[in-house]
Amino acid sequence: SSSSSSSSSSSGEARFFSASGAMMALVLGVGLSPYVGVRTYPAFAMFSNLRVEARSNHWFMPSFEWTGLPHTDPVHITSTNLPALESFQVDLADYYPEDTISCLGDVDVRPALWICPPKWSHALPTFQSYWVPVFELNRAVAAAVAQRIPFFVEYERQGQSQRFALGADGAISGDTTLAEPIPSWKRFLFRFRSYHVDYDFCRH
């Protein structure tokens, strides 16, 4: 009876430590994901002003571009009429009450509260150019092409201005690799927020 009880207790402890170890590994993996080019949205520590895009402001971790992963290649979205890209980032400060904006202006504070919503069902926000890893451009373009939604997007990549467009007749112009479907596991695993190369506005 004593031996049976001891065996049961050991088995329970083993299961506990196994579950704890798996949870710790998961937390560690999610916590490291921004720094190895896997995701910055949602991710631990990305709900602060910490950034690892373009130029890191972390005290010792470099920008995730050190990985050399092609999907982290930065693109600057300068103009588009594709809703998924127009609403990719939203400045909630545009929706602040007038008295709040006035109070912030009185102390010379520029309001900004950027988010990258999974979906935006409200009126399209005022578009401002932004930077994003090419993976997110690929995600938006591939989805629109699959749905045969005519659109255009103008962007800069590696110092060159480029344009991708899908006409009403289904004709594609531009870098056709952006229209290639992304495997579902990649769409789930990789996700990135927008960023600005010069400013460290808090983004969620």
Coordinates of N, CA and C in Angstrom, one line a residue:
S1 N 0.8 -1.2 0.0 CA 0.0 0.0 0.0 C 0.9 1.2 0.0
S2 N 1.9 1.2 0.8 CA 2.8 2.3 0.9 C 3.6 2.5 -0.4
S3 N 4.0 1.4 -1.0 CA 4.7 1.4 -2.3 C 3.8 2.0 -3.4
S4 N 2.5 1.6 -3.4 CA 1.6 2.1 -4.4 C 1.4 3.6 -4.2
S5 N 1.3 4.1 -3.0 CA 1.0 5.5 -2.7 C 2.2 6.3 -3.2
S6 N 3.5 5.8 -2.9 CA 4.7 6.5 -3.3 C 4.8 6.6 -4.8
S7 N 4.4 5.5 -5.5 CA 4.5 5.4 -7.0 C 3.5 6.4 -7.6
S8 N 2.3 6.5 -7.0 CA 1.3 7.4 -7.5 C 1.8 8.9 -7.3
S9 N 2.4 9.1 -6.1 CA 2.9 10.5 -5.8 C 4.0 10.9 -6.8
S10 N 4.9 10.0 -7.1 CA 6.0 10.2 -8.0 C 5.5 10.5 -9.4
S11 N 4.5 9.7 -9.8 CA 3.9 9.9 -11.1 C 3.2 11.3 -11.3
G12 N 2.5 11.7 -10.2 CA 1.8 13.0 -10.2 C 2.8 14.1 -10.2
E13 N 4.0 14.0 -9.5 CA 5.0 15.0 -9.5 C 5.6 15.1 -10.9
A14 N 5.8 13.9 -11.6 CA 6.4 13.9 -12.9 C 5.5 14.6 -13.9
R15 N 4.2 14.4 -13.8 CA 3.3 15.1 -14.7 C 3.3 16.6 -14.5
F16 N 3.4 17.0 -13.2 CA 3.4 18.4 -12.8 C 4.6 19.1 -13.4
F17 N 5.8 18.5 -13.2 CA 7.0 19.1 -13.7 C 7.0 19.1 -15.2
S18 N 6.5 18.1 -15.8 CA 6.4 18.0 -17.3 C 5.6 19.1 -17.8
A19 N 4.4 19.3 -17.2 CA 3.5 20.4 -17.6 C 4.1 21.7 -17.4
S20 N 4.8 21.9 -16.2 CA 5.4 23.2 -15.9 C 6.5 23.5 -16.9
G21 N 7.3 22.4 -17.2 CA 8.4 22.6 -18.2 C 7.9 23.0 -19.6
A22 N 6.8 22.4 -20.0 CA 6.2 22.7 -21.3 C 5.7 24.2 -21.3
M23 N 5.1 24.6 -20.2 CA 4.6 26.0 -20.1 C 5.7 27.0 -20.1
M24 N 6.8 26.7 -19.4 CA 7.9 27.6 -19.3 C 8.6 27.7 -20.7
A25 N 8.6 26.6 -21.5 CA 9.2 26.6 -22.8 C 8.3 27.4 -23.7
L26 N 7.0 27.3 -23.6 CA 6.1 28.1 -24.4 C 6.2 29.6 -24.1
V27 N 6.3 29.9 -22.8 CA 6.5 31.3 -22.4 C 7.8 31.9 -23.0
L28 N 8.9 31.1 -22.8 CA 10.2 31.5 -23.3 C 10.2 31.7 -24.8
G29 N 9.5 30.8 -25.5 CA 9.4 30.8 -27.0 C 8.7 32.1 -27.5
V30 N 7.5 32.3 -26.8 CA 6.8 33.5 -27.2 C 7.5 34.8 -26.8
G31 N 8.2 34.8 -25.7 CA 9.0 36.0 -25.3 C 10.1 36.3 -26.2
L32 N 10.7 35.2 -26.8 CA 11.9 35.4 -27.7 C 11.5 35.7 -29.1
S33 N 10.2 35.4 -29.5 CA 9.8 35.5 -30.9 C 10.0 36.8 -31.6
P34 N 9.9 38.0 -30.9 CA 10.2 39.2 -31.6 C 11.7 39.4 -32.0
Y35 N 12.5 38.8 -31.2 CA 14.0 39.0 -31.4 C 14.6 38.0 -32.4
V36 N 13.8 37.0 -32.8 CA 14.3 36.1 -33.8 C 13.5 36.2 -35.1
G37 N 12.7 37.2 -35.3 CA 12.0 37.5 -36.5 C 10.8 36.6 -36.7
V38 N 10.1 36.2 -35.6 CA 8.9 35.3 -35.8 C 7.7 36.1 -35.7
R39 N 7.5 37.0 -34.7 CA 6.3 37.9 -34.6 C 6.6 39.0 -33.7
T40 N 5.9 40.1 -33.9 CA 5.9 41.2 -33.0 C 4.5 41.6 -32.6
Y41 N 3.6 40.8 -33.1 CA 2.2 41.1 -32.8 C 1.3 39.9 -32.9
P42 N 0.7 39.4 -31.8 CA 0.9 39.9 -30.4 C 2.2 39.2 -29.9
A43 N 2.9 39.8 -29.0 CA 4.1 39.2 -28.4 C 4.4 39.9 -27.1
F44 N 5.0 39.1 -26.2 CA 5.4 39.7 -24.9 C 6.3 40.9 -25.1
A45 N 6.2 41.9 -24.3 CA 7.1 43.1 -24.3 C 6.8 44.0 -25.5
M46 N 6.0 43.6 -26.4 CA 5.6 44.5 -27.5 C 4.5 45.4 -27.1
F47 N 4.0 45.3 -25.9 CA 3.0 46.2 -25.4 C 3.6 47.3 -24.6
S48 N 4.8 47.6 -25.0 CA 5.6 48.7 -24.4 C 6.2 49.5 -25.5
N49 N 7.1 50.4 -25.2 CA 7.7 51.2 -26.2 C 9.0 50.5 -26.8
L50 N 9.1 49.2 -26.4 CA 10.3 48.4 -26.9 C 10.1 48.1 -28.4
R51 N 11.2 48.2 -29.1 CA 11.1 47.9 -30.6 C 12.3 47.1 -31.0
V52 N 12.2 46.3 -32.0 CA 13.3 45.6 -32.6 C 13.3 45.7 -34.1
E53 N 12.4 46.5 -34.6 CA 12.3 46.7 -36.0 C 13.2 47.9 -36.5
A54 N 13.9 47.6 -37.6 CA 14.8 48.6 -38.2 C 16.0 49.0 -37.3
R55 N 15.7 49.6 -36.2 CA 16.8 49.9 -35.3 C 16.2 49.6 -33.9
S56 N 16.9 48.7 -33.2 CA 16.4 48.3 -31.9 C 16.7 49.3 -30.8
N57 N 15.8 49.5 -29.9 CA 16.0 50.4 -28.7 C 16.2 49.5 -27.5
H58 N 16.3 48.2 -27.7 CA 16.6 47.3 -26.6 C 18.0 47.5 -26.1
W59 N 18.3 47.3 -24.8 CA 19.6 47.7 -24.3 C 20.7 46.7 -24.8
F60 N 20.4 45.5 -25.2 CA 21.4 44.6 -25.8 C 21.0 43.8 -26.9
M61 N 19.7 43.6 -27.2 CA 19.2 42.8 -28.3 C 19.2 43.7 -29.6
P62 N 19.7 43.1 -30.7 CA 19.7 43.9 -31.9 C 18.3 43.8 -32.6
S63 N 18.2 44.5 -33.7 CA 16.9 44.4 -34.5 C 16.8 43.0 -35.1
F64 N 15.6 42.6 -35.3 CA 15.4 41.2 -35.8 C 15.9 40.9 -37.2
E65 N 16.4 42.0 -37.8 CA 16.9 41.8 -39.2 C 18.3 41.1 -39.2
W66 N 18.8 40.9 -38.0 CA 20.1 40.2 -37.9 C 19.9 38.7 -38.3
T67 N 18.7 38.3 -38.2 CA 18.4 36.9 -38.6 C 18.6 36.6 -40.1
G68 N 18.5 37.7 -40.9 CA 18.6 37.5 -42.4 C 17.4 36.8 -43.0
L69 N 16.3 36.6 -42.2 CA 15.2 35.9 -42.8 C 14.5 36.8 -43.8
P70 N 14.2 36.2 -45.0 CA 13.7 37.1 -46.1 C 12.3 37.7 -45.8
H71 N 11.5 37.1 -44.9 CA 10.2 37.6 -44.7 C 10.2 38.8 -43.8
T72 N 11.4 39.1 -43.2 CA 11.5 40.3 -42.3 C 12.0 41.5 -43.1
D73 N 12.3 41.4 -44.4 CA 12.8 42.5 -45.3 C 11.8 43.6 -45.2
P74 N 12.3 44.8 -44.8 CA 11.3 46.0 -44.6 C 10.8 46.6 -45.9
V75 N 9.6 46.9 -45.9 CA 9.0 47.7 -47.0 C 8.3 48.9 -46.5
H76 N 8.3 50.0 -47.2 CA 7.7 51.2 -46.8 C 6.4 51.4 -47.7
I77 N 5.2 51.2 -47.1 CA 4.0 51.4 -47.8 C 3.7 52.9 -47.9
T78 N 3.7 53.4 -49.1 CA 3.5 54.8 -49.3 C 2.1 55.2 -49.8
S79 N 1.4 54.4 -50.5 CA 0.1 54.7 -51.0 C -0.6 53.4 -51.3
T80 N -1.9 53.3 -51.1 CA -2.7 52.1 -51.4 C -4.2 52.4 -51.3
N81 N -5.0 51.6 -52.0 CA -6.4 51.7 -51.8 C -7.0 50.4 -51.4
L82 N -6.1 49.5 -50.9 CA -6.5 48.2 -50.4 C -6.9 48.3 -48.9
P83 N -8.1 48.1 -48.6 CA -8.6 48.3 -47.2 C -7.7 47.6 -46.1
A84 N -7.3 46.4 -46.4 CA -6.4 45.7 -45.4 C -5.1 46.4 -45.1
L85 N -4.6 47.2 -46.1 CA -3.4 47.9 -45.9 C -3.7 49.3 -45.4
E86 N -4.8 49.9 -45.8 CA -5.2 51.2 -45.4 C -5.4 51.2 -43.9
S87 N -6.0 50.1 -43.4 CA -6.4 50.0 -41.9 C -5.4 49.1 -41.2
F88 N -4.2 48.9 -41.8 CA -3.3 48.0 -41.1 C -2.8 48.6 -39.8
Q89 N -2.7 49.9 -39.8 CA -2.4 50.6 -38.6 C -3.4 51.7 -38.4
V90 N -3.8 51.9 -37.1 CA -4.8 53.0 -36.8 C -4.3 53.8 -35.6
D91 N -4.3 55.1 -35.7 CA -4.0 56.0 -34.6 C -5.2 56.3 -33.8
L92 N -5.4 55.7 -32.7 CA -6.6 55.9 -31.9 C -6.7 57.4 -31.4
A93 N -5.6 58.1 -31.4 CA -5.6 59.5 -31.0 C -6.5 60.3 -31.9
D94 N -6.8 59.8 -33.1 CA -7.7 60.5 -34.0 C -9.1 60.5 -33.5
Y95 N -9.4 59.6 -32.5 CA -10.7 59.4 -32.0 C -10.8 60.0 -30.5
Y96 N -9.7 60.6 -30.1 CA -9.8 61.2 -28.7 C -10.8 62.4 -28.7
P97 N -11.5 62.6 -27.6 CA -12.4 63.7 -27.4 C -11.6 65.0 -27.6
E98 N -12.3 66.0 -28.1 CA -11.6 67.3 -28.4 C -11.0 67.9 -27.2
D99 N -11.6 67.8 -26.0 CA -11.0 68.4 -24.8 C -9.7 67.7 -24.4
T100 N -9.6 66.4 -24.7 CA -8.4 65.6 -24.4 C -7.3 66.1 -25.3
I101 N -7.6 66.3 -26.6 CA -6.6 66.8 -27.5 C -6.1 68.2 -27.2
S102 N -7.1 69.0 -26.7 CA -6.8 70.4 -26.3 C -5.9 70.4 -25.1
C103 N -6.2 69.6 -24.1 CA -5.3 69.5 -22.9 C -3.9 69.1 -23.2
L104 N -3.8 68.1 -24.1 CA -2.4 67.6 -24.5 C -1.7 68.7 -25.3
G105 N -2.4 69.4 -26.1 CA -1.8 70.5 -26.9 C -1.3 71.6 -25.9
D106 N -2.0 71.8 -24.8 CA -1.6 72.9 -23.9 C -0.3 72.6 -23.3
V107 N 0.1 71.3 -23.2 CA 1.4 71.0 -22.6 C 2.4 70.5 -23.6
D108 N 2.0 70.9 -24.9 CA 2.9 70.6 -26.0 C 3.2 69.1 -26.2
V109 N 2.1 68.3 -26.0 CA 2.2 66.8 -26.2 C 1.4 66.4 -27.5
R110 N 2.1 65.7 -28.4 CA 1.4 65.3 -29.6 C 0.8 63.9 -29.3
P111 N -0.5 63.8 -29.4 CA -1.2 62.5 -29.1 C -0.9 61.5 -30.1
A112 N -0.6 60.2 -29.7 CA -0.5 59.1 -30.7 C -0.7 57.8 -29.9
L113 N -1.5 57.0 -30.4 CA -1.7 55.7 -29.8 C -2.0 54.7 -31.0
W114 N -1.0 54.1 -31.5 CA -1.1 53.3 -32.7 C -1.4 51.9 -32.3
I115 N -2.3 51.3 -33.1 CA -2.6 49.9 -32.9 C -2.6 49.2 -34.3
C116 N -2.5 47.9 -34.4 CA -2.6 47.2 -35.6 C -3.7 46.2 -35.4
P117 N -4.9 46.6 -35.7 CA -6.1 45.8 -35.4 C -6.2 44.6 -36.3
P118 N -6.6 43.4 -35.8 CA -6.8 42.2 -36.7 C -7.8 42.5 -37.8
K119 N -8.8 43.3 -37.5 CA -9.8 43.7 -38.4 C -10.3 45.1 -38.0
W120 N -10.7 45.9 -38.9 CA -11.1 47.3 -38.6 C -12.5 47.4 -39.3
S121 N -13.6 47.5 -38.6 CA -14.9 47.6 -39.1 C -15.5 49.0 -39.2
H122 N -14.7 49.9 -38.8 CA -15.1 51.3 -38.7 C -14.7 52.0 -40.0
A123 N -15.0 53.3 -40.1 CA -14.5 54.1 -41.3 C -13.0 54.0 -41.4
L124 N -12.5 54.0 -42.6 CA -11.1 53.9 -42.8 C -10.4 55.1 -42.2
P125 N -9.3 54.8 -41.5 CA -8.5 55.9 -40.9 C -7.8 56.8 -41.9
T126 N -7.3 57.9 -41.5 CA -6.5 58.7 -42.3 C -5.2 58.0 -42.6
F127 N -4.9 57.7 -43.8 CA -3.7 56.9 -44.2 C -2.4 57.7 -43.9
Q128 N -1.5 57.0 -43.2 CA -0.1 57.6 -43.1 C 0.8 56.4 -43.5
S129 N 1.9 56.8 -44.2 CA 2.8 55.8 -44.6 C 3.4 55.1 -43.4
Y130 N 3.8 53.8 -43.6 CA 4.4 53.1 -42.6 C 5.3 52.0 -43.1
W131 N 6.1 51.4 -42.3 CA 7.0 50.3 -42.6 C 6.5 49.0 -42.0
V132 N 6.7 48.0 -42.7 CA 6.3 46.7 -42.2 C 7.1 45.6 -42.9
P133 N 7.4 44.5 -42.2 CA 8.1 43.4 -42.9 C 7.3 42.9 -44.2
V134 N 8.0 42.5 -45.2 CA 7.4 42.2 -46.5 C 6.4 41.1 -46.3
F135 N 6.5 40.3 -45.3 CA 5.6 39.2 -45.1 C 4.1 39.7 -45.0
E136 N 3.9 40.8 -44.3 CA 2.6 41.4 -44.1 C 2.1 42.0 -45.4
L137 N 2.9 42.5 -46.2 CA 2.5 43.0 -47.6 C 2.1 41.7 -48.4
N138 N 2.9 40.7 -48.3 CA 2.5 39.4 -49.0 C 1.2 38.9 -48.6
R139 N 0.9 38.9 -47.3 CA -0.3 38.4 -46.7 C -1.5 39.2 -47.3
A140 N -1.4 40.5 -47.3 CA -2.5 41.4 -47.7 C -2.8 41.2 -49.2
V141 N -1.7 41.3 -50.0 CA -1.8 41.2 -51.4 C -2.3 39.8 -51.9
A142 N -1.8 38.7 -51.3 CA -2.2 37.4 -51.7 C -3.7 37.2 -51.4
A143 N -4.2 37.7 -50.3 CA -5.6 37.6 -49.9 C -6.5 38.3 -50.9
A144 N -6.1 39.5 -51.3 CA -6.9 40.3 -52.2 C -6.9 39.7 -53.6
V145 N -5.7 39.2 -54.0 CA -5.7 38.5 -55.3 C -6.6 37.3 -55.4
A146 N -6.6 36.5 -54.3 CA -7.4 35.3 -54.2 C -8.9 35.7 -54.3
Q147 N -9.2 36.9 -53.7 CA -10.6 37.3 -53.7 C -11.0 38.2 -55.0
R148 N -10.0 38.4 -55.8 CA -10.1 39.2 -57.1 C -10.6 40.6 -56.8
I149 N -10.0 41.2 -55.8 CA -10.4 42.6 -55.5 C -9.4 43.5 -56.2
P150 N -9.9 44.3 -57.1 CA -9.0 45.3 -57.8 C -8.4 46.3 -56.8
F151 N -7.1 46.5 -56.9 CA -6.4 47.4 -55.9 C -5.0 47.8 -56.5
F152 N -4.4 48.7 -55.8 CA -3.0 49.0 -56.0 C -2.3 49.2 -54.7
V153 N -1.0 49.1 -54.7 CA -0.2 49.5 -53.5 C 1.1 49.9 -54.0
E154 N 1.6 51.1 -53.6 CA 2.9 51.6 -53.9 C 3.7 51.5 -52.7
Y155 N 5.0 51.1 -52.9 CA 5.9 50.9 -51.7 C 7.3 51.1 -52.1
E156 N 8.2 51.2 -51.1 CA 9.6 51.2 -51.4 C 10.2 50.0 -50.7
R157 N 11.1 49.4 -51.5 CA 11.8 48.2 -51.0 C 13.2 48.2 -51.4
Q158 N 14.1 48.1 -50.5 CA 15.6 48.1 -50.8 C 16.0 49.4 -51.7
G159 N 15.4 50.5 -51.3 CA 15.7 51.8 -51.9 C 15.0 52.0 -53.3
Q160 N 14.1 51.1 -53.7 CA 13.5 51.3 -55.0 C 12.0 51.4 -54.8
S161 N 11.4 52.4 -55.6 CA 9.9 52.5 -55.5 C 9.3 51.5 -56.5
Q162 N 8.3 50.8 -55.9 CA 7.6 49.8 -56.7 C 6.1 49.9 -56.6
R163 N 5.4 49.3 -57.5 CA 4.0 49.3 -57.5 C 3.4 48.0 -57.9
F164 N 2.4 47.5 -57.1 CA 1.7 46.3 -57.5 C 0.3 46.6 -57.7
A165 N -0.3 46.1 -58.7 CA -1.7 46.4 -58.9 C -2.4 45.1 -59.5
L166 N -3.7 45.0 -59.2 CA -4.6 44.0 -59.7 C -5.7 44.7 -60.4
G167 N -5.9 44.6 -61.7 CA -6.9 45.3 -62.5 C -8.2 44.6 -62.4
A168 N -9.3 45.3 -62.8 CA -10.6 44.8 -62.8 C -10.7 43.5 -63.7
D169 N -9.8 43.5 -64.7 CA -9.8 42.3 -65.6 C -9.0 41.2 -65.1
G170 N -8.5 41.3 -63.9 CA -7.7 40.2 -63.3 C -6.2 40.3 -63.6
A171 N -5.8 41.3 -64.4 CA -4.4 41.5 -64.8 C -3.5 41.9 -63.6
I172 N -2.4 41.3 -63.5 CA -1.5 41.7 -62.4 C -0.3 42.4 -62.9
S173 N 0.1 43.5 -62.3 CA 1.4 44.2 -62.6 C 2.2 44.3 -61.4
G174 N 3.5 44.2 -61.5 CA 4.3 44.3 -60.3 C 5.0 43.0 -59.9
D175 N 5.5 42.9 -58.7 CA 6.2 41.7 -58.2 C 5.2 40.6 -58.0
T176 N 5.2 39.6 -58.8 CA 4.2 38.6 -58.7 C 4.4 37.7 -57.5
T177 N 5.6 37.7 -56.9 CA 5.8 36.9 -55.7 C 5.0 37.3 -54.6
L178 N 4.5 38.6 -54.6 CA 3.7 39.1 -53.5 C 2.3 38.4 -53.6
A179 N 1.9 37.9 -54.7 CA 0.6 37.3 -54.9 C 0.6 35.8 -54.5
E180 N 1.8 35.3 -54.2 CA 1.8 33.8 -53.9 C 1.2 33.5 -52.6
P181 N 0.3 32.5 -52.6 CA -0.4 32.2 -51.3 C 0.6 31.8 -50.2
I182 N 0.2 32.1 -49.0 CA 1.1 31.8 -47.8 C 0.5 30.6 -47.1
P183 N 1.3 29.6 -46.9 CA 0.8 28.4 -46.1 C 0.1 28.8 -44.8
S184 N -0.9 28.1 -44.4 CA -1.7 28.4 -43.3 C -0.8 28.4 -42.0
W185 N 0.1 27.5 -41.9 CA 1.0 27.5 -40.7 C 1.8 28.7 -40.6
K186 N 2.3 29.3 -41.7 CA 3.0 30.5 -41.7 C 2.1 31.7 -41.3
R187 N 0.9 31.7 -41.9 CA 0.0 32.8 -41.5 C -0.3 32.8 -40.1
F188 N -0.3 31.7 -39.4 CA -0.6 31.6 -38.0 C 0.6 32.0 -37.2
L189 N 1.8 31.5 -37.6 CA 3.0 31.6 -36.8 C 3.6 33.1 -36.9
F190 N 3.7 33.6 -38.1 CA 4.3 34.9 -38.3 C 3.3 36.0 -38.4
R191 N 3.5 37.0 -37.6 CA 2.6 38.2 -37.7 C 3.4 39.4 -37.1
F192 N 3.3 40.5 -37.9 CA 4.1 41.7 -37.5 C 3.3 42.9 -37.5
R193 N 3.7 43.8 -36.6 CA 3.0 45.1 -36.6 C 3.7 46.1 -37.5
S194 N 3.2 47.3 -37.7 CA 3.8 48.3 -38.5 C 4.8 49.0 -37.6
Y195 N 5.7 49.8 -38.2 CA 6.6 50.6 -37.4 C 7.1 51.8 -38.2
H196 N 7.8 52.7 -37.6 CA 8.3 53.9 -38.2 C 9.8 53.8 -38.0
V197 N 10.6 54.1 -39.1 CA 12.1 53.9 -38.9 C 12.7 55.0 -38.1
D198 N 12.0 56.1 -37.9 CA 12.6 57.2 -37.2 C 12.0 57.5 -35.8
Y199 N 10.8 57.1 -35.6 CA 10.1 57.4 -34.3 C 9.8 56.2 -33.5
D200 N 9.8 56.3 -32.2 CA 9.5 55.2 -31.3 C 8.1 55.3 -30.7
F201 N 7.1 55.7 -31.5 CA 5.7 55.7 -30.9 C 5.4 54.4 -30.3
C202 N 4.7 54.4 -29.2 CA 4.2 53.1 -28.6 C 3.2 52.5 -29.6
R203 N 3.3 51.3 -29.9 CA 2.4 50.6 -30.9 C 2.0 49.2 -30.3
H204 N 0.8 48.9 -30.5 CA 0.2 47.6 -30.0 C -0.3 46.8 -31.2

